[in-house]
Coordinates of C-alpha atoms and ligand atoms in Angstrom, one line a residue:
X27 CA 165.4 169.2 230.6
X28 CA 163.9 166.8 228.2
X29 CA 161.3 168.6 225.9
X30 CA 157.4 168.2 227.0
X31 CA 155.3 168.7 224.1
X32 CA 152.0 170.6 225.3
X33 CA 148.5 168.2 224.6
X34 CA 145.0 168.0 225.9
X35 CA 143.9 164.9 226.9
X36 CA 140.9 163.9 224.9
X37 CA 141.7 160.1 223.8
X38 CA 139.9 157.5 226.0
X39 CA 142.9 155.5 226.7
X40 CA 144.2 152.7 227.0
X41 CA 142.1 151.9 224.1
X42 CA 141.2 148.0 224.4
X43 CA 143.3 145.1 222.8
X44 CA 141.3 142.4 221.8
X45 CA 140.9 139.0 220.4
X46 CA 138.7 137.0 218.3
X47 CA 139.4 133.1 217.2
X48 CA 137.0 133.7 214.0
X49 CA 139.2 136.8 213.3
X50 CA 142.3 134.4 213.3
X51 CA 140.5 131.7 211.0
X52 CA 139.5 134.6 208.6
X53 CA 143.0 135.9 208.9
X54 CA 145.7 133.5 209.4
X55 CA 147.3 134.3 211.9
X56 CA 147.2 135.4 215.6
X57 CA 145.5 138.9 215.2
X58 CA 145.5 141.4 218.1
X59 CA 143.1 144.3 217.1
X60 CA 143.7 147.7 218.8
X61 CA 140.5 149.6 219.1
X62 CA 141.6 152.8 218.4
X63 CA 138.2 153.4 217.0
X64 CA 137.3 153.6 220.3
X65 CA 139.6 157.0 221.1
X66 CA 136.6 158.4 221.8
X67 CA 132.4 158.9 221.3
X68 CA 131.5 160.5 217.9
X69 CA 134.6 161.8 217.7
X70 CA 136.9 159.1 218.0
X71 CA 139.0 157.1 215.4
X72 CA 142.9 157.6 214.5
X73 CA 142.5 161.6 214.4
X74 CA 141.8 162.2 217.9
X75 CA 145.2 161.3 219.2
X76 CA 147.1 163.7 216.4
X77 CA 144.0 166.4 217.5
X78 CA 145.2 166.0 221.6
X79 CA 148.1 168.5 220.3
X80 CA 146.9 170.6 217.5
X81 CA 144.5 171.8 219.8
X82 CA 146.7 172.6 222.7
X83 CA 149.4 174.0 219.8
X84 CA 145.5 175.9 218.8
X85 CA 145.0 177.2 222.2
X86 CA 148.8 178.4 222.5
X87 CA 148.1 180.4 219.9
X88 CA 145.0 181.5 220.8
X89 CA 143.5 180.1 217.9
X90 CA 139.6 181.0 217.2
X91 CA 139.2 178.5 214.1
X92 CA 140.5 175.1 213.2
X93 CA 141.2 174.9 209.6
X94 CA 141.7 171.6 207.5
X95 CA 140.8 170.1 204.5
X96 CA 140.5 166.4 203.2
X97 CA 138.2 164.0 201.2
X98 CA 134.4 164.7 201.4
X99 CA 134.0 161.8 203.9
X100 CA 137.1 162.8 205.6
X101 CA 137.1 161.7 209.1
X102 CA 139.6 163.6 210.0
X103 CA 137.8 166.7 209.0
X104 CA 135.1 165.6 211.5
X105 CA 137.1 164.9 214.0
X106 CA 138.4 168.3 214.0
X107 CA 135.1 169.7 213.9
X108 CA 133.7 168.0 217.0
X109 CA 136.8 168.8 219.1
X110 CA 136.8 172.6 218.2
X111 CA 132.9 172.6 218.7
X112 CA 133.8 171.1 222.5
X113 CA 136.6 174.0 223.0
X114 CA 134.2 176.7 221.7
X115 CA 136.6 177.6 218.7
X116 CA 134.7 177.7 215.2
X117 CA 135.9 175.1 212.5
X118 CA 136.8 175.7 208.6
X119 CA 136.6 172.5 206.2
X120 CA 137.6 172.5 202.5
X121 CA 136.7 169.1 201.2
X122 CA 137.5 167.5 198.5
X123 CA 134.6 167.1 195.9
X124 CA 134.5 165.5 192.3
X125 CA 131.7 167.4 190.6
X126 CA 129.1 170.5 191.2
X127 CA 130.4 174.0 191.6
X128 CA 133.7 174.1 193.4
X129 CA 134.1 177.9 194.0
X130 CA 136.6 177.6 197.1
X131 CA 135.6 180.3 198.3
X132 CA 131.8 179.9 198.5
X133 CA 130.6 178.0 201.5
X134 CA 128.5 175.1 201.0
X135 CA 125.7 174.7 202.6
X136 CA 124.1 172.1 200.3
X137 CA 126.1 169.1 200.6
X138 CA 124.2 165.9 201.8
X139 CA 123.9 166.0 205.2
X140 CA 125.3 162.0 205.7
X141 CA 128.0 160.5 207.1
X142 CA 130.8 162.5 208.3
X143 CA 129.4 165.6 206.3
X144 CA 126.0 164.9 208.8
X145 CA 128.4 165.4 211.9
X146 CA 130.2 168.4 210.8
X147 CA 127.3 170.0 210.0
X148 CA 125.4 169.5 213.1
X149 CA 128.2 171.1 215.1
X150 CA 128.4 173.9 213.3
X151 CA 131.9 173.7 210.7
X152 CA 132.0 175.7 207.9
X153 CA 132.2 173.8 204.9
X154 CA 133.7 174.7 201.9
X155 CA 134.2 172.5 198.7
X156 CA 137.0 172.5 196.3
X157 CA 137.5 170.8 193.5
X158 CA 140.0 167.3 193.2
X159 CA 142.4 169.7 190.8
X160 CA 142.3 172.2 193.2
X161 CA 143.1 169.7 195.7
X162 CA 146.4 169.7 194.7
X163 CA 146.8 173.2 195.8
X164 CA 145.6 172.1 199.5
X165 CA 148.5 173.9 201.3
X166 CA 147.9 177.3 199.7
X167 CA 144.5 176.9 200.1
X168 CA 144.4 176.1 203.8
X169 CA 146.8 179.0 204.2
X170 CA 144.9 181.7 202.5
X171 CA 141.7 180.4 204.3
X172 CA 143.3 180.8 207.9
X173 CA 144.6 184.5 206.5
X174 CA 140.9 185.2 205.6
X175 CA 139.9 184.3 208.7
X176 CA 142.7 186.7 210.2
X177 CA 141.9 189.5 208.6
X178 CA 138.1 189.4 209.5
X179 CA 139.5 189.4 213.4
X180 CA 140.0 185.7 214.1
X181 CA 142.7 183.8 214.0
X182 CA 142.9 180.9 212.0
X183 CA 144.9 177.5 213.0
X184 CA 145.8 175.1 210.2
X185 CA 145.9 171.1 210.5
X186 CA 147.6 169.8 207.3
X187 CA 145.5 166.5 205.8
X188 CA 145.1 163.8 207.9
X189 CA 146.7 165.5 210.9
X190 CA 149.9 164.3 209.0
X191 CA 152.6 166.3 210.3
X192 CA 155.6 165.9 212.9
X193 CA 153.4 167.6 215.5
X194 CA 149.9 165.3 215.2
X195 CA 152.9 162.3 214.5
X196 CA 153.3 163.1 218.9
X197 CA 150.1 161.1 219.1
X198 CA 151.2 157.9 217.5
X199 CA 154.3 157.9 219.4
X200 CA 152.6 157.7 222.5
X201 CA 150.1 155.5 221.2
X202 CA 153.1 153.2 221.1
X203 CA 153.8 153.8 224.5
X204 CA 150.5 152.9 225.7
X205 CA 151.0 149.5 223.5
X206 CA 154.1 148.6 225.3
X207 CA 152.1 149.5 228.7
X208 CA 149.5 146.9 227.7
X209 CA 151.9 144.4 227.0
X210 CA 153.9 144.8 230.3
X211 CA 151.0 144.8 232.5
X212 CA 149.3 141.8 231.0
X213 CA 146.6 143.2 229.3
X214 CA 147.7 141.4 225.5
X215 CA 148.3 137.8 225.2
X216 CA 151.5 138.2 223.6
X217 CA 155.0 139.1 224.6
X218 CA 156.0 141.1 221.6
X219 CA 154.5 141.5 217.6
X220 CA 155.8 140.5 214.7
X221 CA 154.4 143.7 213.1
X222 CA 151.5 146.4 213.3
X223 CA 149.5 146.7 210.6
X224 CA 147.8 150.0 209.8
X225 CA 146.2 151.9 206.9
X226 CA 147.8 154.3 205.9
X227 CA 146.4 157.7 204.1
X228 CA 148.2 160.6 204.8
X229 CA 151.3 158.7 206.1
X230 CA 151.3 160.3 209.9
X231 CA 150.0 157.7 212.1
X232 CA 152.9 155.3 210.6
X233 CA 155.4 158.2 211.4
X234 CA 154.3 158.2 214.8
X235 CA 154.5 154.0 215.3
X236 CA 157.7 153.8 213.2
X237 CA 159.3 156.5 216.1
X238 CA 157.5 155.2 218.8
X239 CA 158.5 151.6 218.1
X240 CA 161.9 152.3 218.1
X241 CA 161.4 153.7 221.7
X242 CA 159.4 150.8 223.0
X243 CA 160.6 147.6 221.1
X244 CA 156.9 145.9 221.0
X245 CA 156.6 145.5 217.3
X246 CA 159.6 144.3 214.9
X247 CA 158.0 146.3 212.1
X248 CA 154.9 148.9 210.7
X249 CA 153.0 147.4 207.8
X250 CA 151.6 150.6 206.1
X251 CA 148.5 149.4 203.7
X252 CA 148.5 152.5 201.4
X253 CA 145.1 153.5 200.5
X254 CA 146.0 155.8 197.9
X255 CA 149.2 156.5 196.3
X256 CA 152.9 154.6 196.4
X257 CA 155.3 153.4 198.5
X258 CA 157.9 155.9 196.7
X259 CA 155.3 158.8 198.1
X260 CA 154.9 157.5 201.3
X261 CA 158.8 156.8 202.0
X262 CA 159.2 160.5 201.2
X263 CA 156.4 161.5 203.1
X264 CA 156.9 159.4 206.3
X265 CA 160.6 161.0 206.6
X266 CA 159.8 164.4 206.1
X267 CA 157.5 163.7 209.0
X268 CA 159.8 161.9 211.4
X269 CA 162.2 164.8 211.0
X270 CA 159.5 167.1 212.1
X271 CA 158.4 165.0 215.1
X272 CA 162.0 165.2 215.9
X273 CA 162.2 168.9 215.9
X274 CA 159.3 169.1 218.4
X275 CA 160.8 166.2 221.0
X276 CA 164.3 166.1 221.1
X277 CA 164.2 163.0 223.3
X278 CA 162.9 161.0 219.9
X279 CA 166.1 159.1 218.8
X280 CA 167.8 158.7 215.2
X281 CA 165.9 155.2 215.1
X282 CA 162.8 154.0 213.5
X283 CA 161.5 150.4 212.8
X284 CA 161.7 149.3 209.4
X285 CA 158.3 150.2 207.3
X286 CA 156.7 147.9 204.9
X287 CA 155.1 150.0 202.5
X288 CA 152.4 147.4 201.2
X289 CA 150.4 148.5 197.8
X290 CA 148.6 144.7 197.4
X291 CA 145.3 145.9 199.0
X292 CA 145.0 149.5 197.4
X293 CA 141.6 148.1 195.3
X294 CA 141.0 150.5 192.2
X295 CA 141.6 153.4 193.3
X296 CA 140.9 155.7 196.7
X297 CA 137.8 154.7 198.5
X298 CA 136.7 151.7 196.4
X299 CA 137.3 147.9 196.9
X300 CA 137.6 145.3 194.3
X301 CA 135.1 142.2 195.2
X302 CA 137.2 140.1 197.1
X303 CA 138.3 143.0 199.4
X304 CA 134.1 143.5 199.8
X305 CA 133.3 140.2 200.3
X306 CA 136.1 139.9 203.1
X307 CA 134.6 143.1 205.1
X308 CA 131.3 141.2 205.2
X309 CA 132.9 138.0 206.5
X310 CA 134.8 139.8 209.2
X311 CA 131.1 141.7 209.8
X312 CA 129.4 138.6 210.1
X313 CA 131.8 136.3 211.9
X314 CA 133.4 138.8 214.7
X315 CA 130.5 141.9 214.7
X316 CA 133.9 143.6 213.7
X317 CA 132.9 146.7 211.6
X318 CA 135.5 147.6 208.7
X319 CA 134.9 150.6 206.4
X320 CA 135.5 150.5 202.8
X321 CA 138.1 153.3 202.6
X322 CA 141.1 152.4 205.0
X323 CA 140.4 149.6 207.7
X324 CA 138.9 146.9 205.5
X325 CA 141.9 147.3 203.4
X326 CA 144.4 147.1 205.8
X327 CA 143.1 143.9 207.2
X328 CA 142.7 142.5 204.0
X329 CA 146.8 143.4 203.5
X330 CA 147.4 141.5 206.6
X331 CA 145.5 138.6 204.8
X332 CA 147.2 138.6 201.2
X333 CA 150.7 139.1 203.7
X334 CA 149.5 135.8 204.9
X335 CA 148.6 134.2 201.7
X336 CA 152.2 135.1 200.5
X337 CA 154.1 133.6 203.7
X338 CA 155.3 136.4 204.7
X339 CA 154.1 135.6 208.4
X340 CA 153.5 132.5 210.1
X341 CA 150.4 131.4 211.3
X342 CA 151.7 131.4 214.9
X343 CA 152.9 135.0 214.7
X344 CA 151.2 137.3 216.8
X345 CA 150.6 140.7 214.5
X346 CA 148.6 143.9 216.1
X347 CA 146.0 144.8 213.8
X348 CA 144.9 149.1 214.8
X349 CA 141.6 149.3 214.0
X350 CA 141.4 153.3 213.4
X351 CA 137.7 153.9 213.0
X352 CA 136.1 155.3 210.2
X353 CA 132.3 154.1 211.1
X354 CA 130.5 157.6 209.9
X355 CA 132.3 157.3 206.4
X356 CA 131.3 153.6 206.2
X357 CA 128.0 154.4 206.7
X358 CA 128.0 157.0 203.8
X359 CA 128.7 154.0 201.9
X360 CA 127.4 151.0 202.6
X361 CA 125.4 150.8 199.6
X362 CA 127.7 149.4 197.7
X363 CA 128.6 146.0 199.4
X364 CA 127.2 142.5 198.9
X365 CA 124.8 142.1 202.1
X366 CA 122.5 139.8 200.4
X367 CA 122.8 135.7 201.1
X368 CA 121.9 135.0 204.3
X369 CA 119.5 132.9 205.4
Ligands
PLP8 C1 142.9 159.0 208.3 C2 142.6 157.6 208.6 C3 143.6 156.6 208.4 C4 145.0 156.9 207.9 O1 145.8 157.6 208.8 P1 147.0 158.6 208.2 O2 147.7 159.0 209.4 O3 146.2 159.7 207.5 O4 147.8 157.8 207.3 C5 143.3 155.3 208.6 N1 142.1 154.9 209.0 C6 141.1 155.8 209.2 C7 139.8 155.3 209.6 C8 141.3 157.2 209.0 O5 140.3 158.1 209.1

């Protein structure tokens, strides 16, 4: 009996694969963008299909409160918010904060109501900030949260960073799947891609496509754009969560496509773009009415561009571009781009 992982549907899939000859132009090449931010309503993005089996893993364990932790913009924090608000389980957030008090334990209830943080307050998640030192501790801290929450007569439920673990991995694997369905029923306008390119932040959703490739044969390759980090991290990383994913399904062979672990479009640092990377998320806007945010999608496209710009693809190759959301964050931000010039 093959393995069946338990899940809860929430993704609206097949997300759409799309098209756009400006996109190419600005590009390079032939660009097939997978609207995975379009998993779902507020909720959707990347994080959704990784959250379709924490919460049935949740519900198995008759889980009262998600806990997770990430950036202050995190979406995957908001994602988990809005999907344990929908299943009537209560939501813990640690986020990540650079400056004010950063008592972990104290819940904040003064942080700017904008952007993801405006989401996850509206449904109801507890937020609770910690400090970037503190950060580092994330795993100890999530723990001892979810046994706070155990001892007061819940039960706590914790969802590493990101999702990024051999069980939220499932979702990318079938997100694959559901590539490899497009192509075979004549829903993509190309046979097979040279690679996917996706950002990569926490390193699970290129677990998931680097199994689930190897099980479909659609894409030769994963280009991981790191957003933060190095590709020595993320080779670590990405194996310890293939291994996982192959604890959970059995039926997941020993082979994964090769991964590109690409550092050219990390900007400065975490969450900022250097001009040219700002200036290219405006084009895109402008040309296409396709919405990049600063922290993970308008870097990985930009990758895909410098990849370009290097030869390392033809212009004739057609290359899968996931577009994994990240609109709420964006909007947090959007302060800081060049939008003046047009006439
Ligand atoms: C989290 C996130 C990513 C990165 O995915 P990981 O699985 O954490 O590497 C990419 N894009 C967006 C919009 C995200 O929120």
């Amino acid at each position: 009996m093959p393995t069946v992982v338990p899940r809860i549907p929430l993704v609206h899939g097949p997300t759409p694969i799309i098209r756009m000859a400006a996109l190419d132009a600005l590009v390079g090449c032939r660009v097939h963008v997978k609207r995975d931010d379009m998993t779902g309503g507020a909720e959707a993005g990347n994080k959704l299909r990784k959250l379709e089996y924490f919460l049935a893993d949740a519900q198995g364990n008759a889980a009262t409160t998600l806990v997770t932790c990430g950036a202050l913009q995190s979406n995957h924090a908001r994602a988990t918010a809005l999907v344990a608000a929908r299943f009537g389980l209560r939501s813990l957030l640690l986020l990540r904060c650079a400056d004010g008090p950063t008592d972990p334990w104290a819940d904040a209830d003064d942080l700017p109501a904008v952007g993801n943080v405006a989401l996850a307050r509206l449904v109801g998640a507890r937020i609770r900030r910690i400090s970037a030192s503190d950060y580092r501790q994330r795993t100890a801290l999530l723990l001892e949260a979810s046994q706070e929450i155990d001892r007061d007569g819940g039960r706590g439920y914790v969802i590493p960073e990101g999702g990024s673990n051999g069980l939220g991995s499932l979702g990318y694997v079938r997100a694959a799947e559901e590539i490899a369905w497009q192509v075979r029923h004549g829903a993509v306008d190309a046979k097979r891609f040279a690679e996917v390119v996706v950002a990569c932040g926490s390193g699970g959703t290129v677990a998931g496509l680097a199994l689930g490739a190897a099980r479909t044969d659609v894409y030769q390759r994963v280009r991981a754009a790191l957003v933060c980090d190095d590709a020595r991290y993320f080779e670590t990383v990405v194996r310890r969560i293939v291994l996982e994913s192959r604890a959970w399904d059995d039926t997941l062979g020993d082979v994964v496509a090769p991964v590109l672990y690409d550092e050219s479009a990390r900007g400065p640092r975490y969450g900022e773009m250097d001009p040219g990377q700002k200036d290219f998320l405006v084009d895109v806007a402008r040309n296409t009415g396709l919405i990049l945010d600063p922290v993970y999608t308008g870097k990985a496209l930009y990758a895909l561009r410098l990849a370009r710009e290097r030869r390392d693809l033809g212009p004739k190759d057609d290359v899968l571009f996931l577009h994994t959301g990240g609109l709420p964050g964006f909007l947090a931000t959007a302060g800081d781009l060049p939008l003046g010039g047009v006439r």
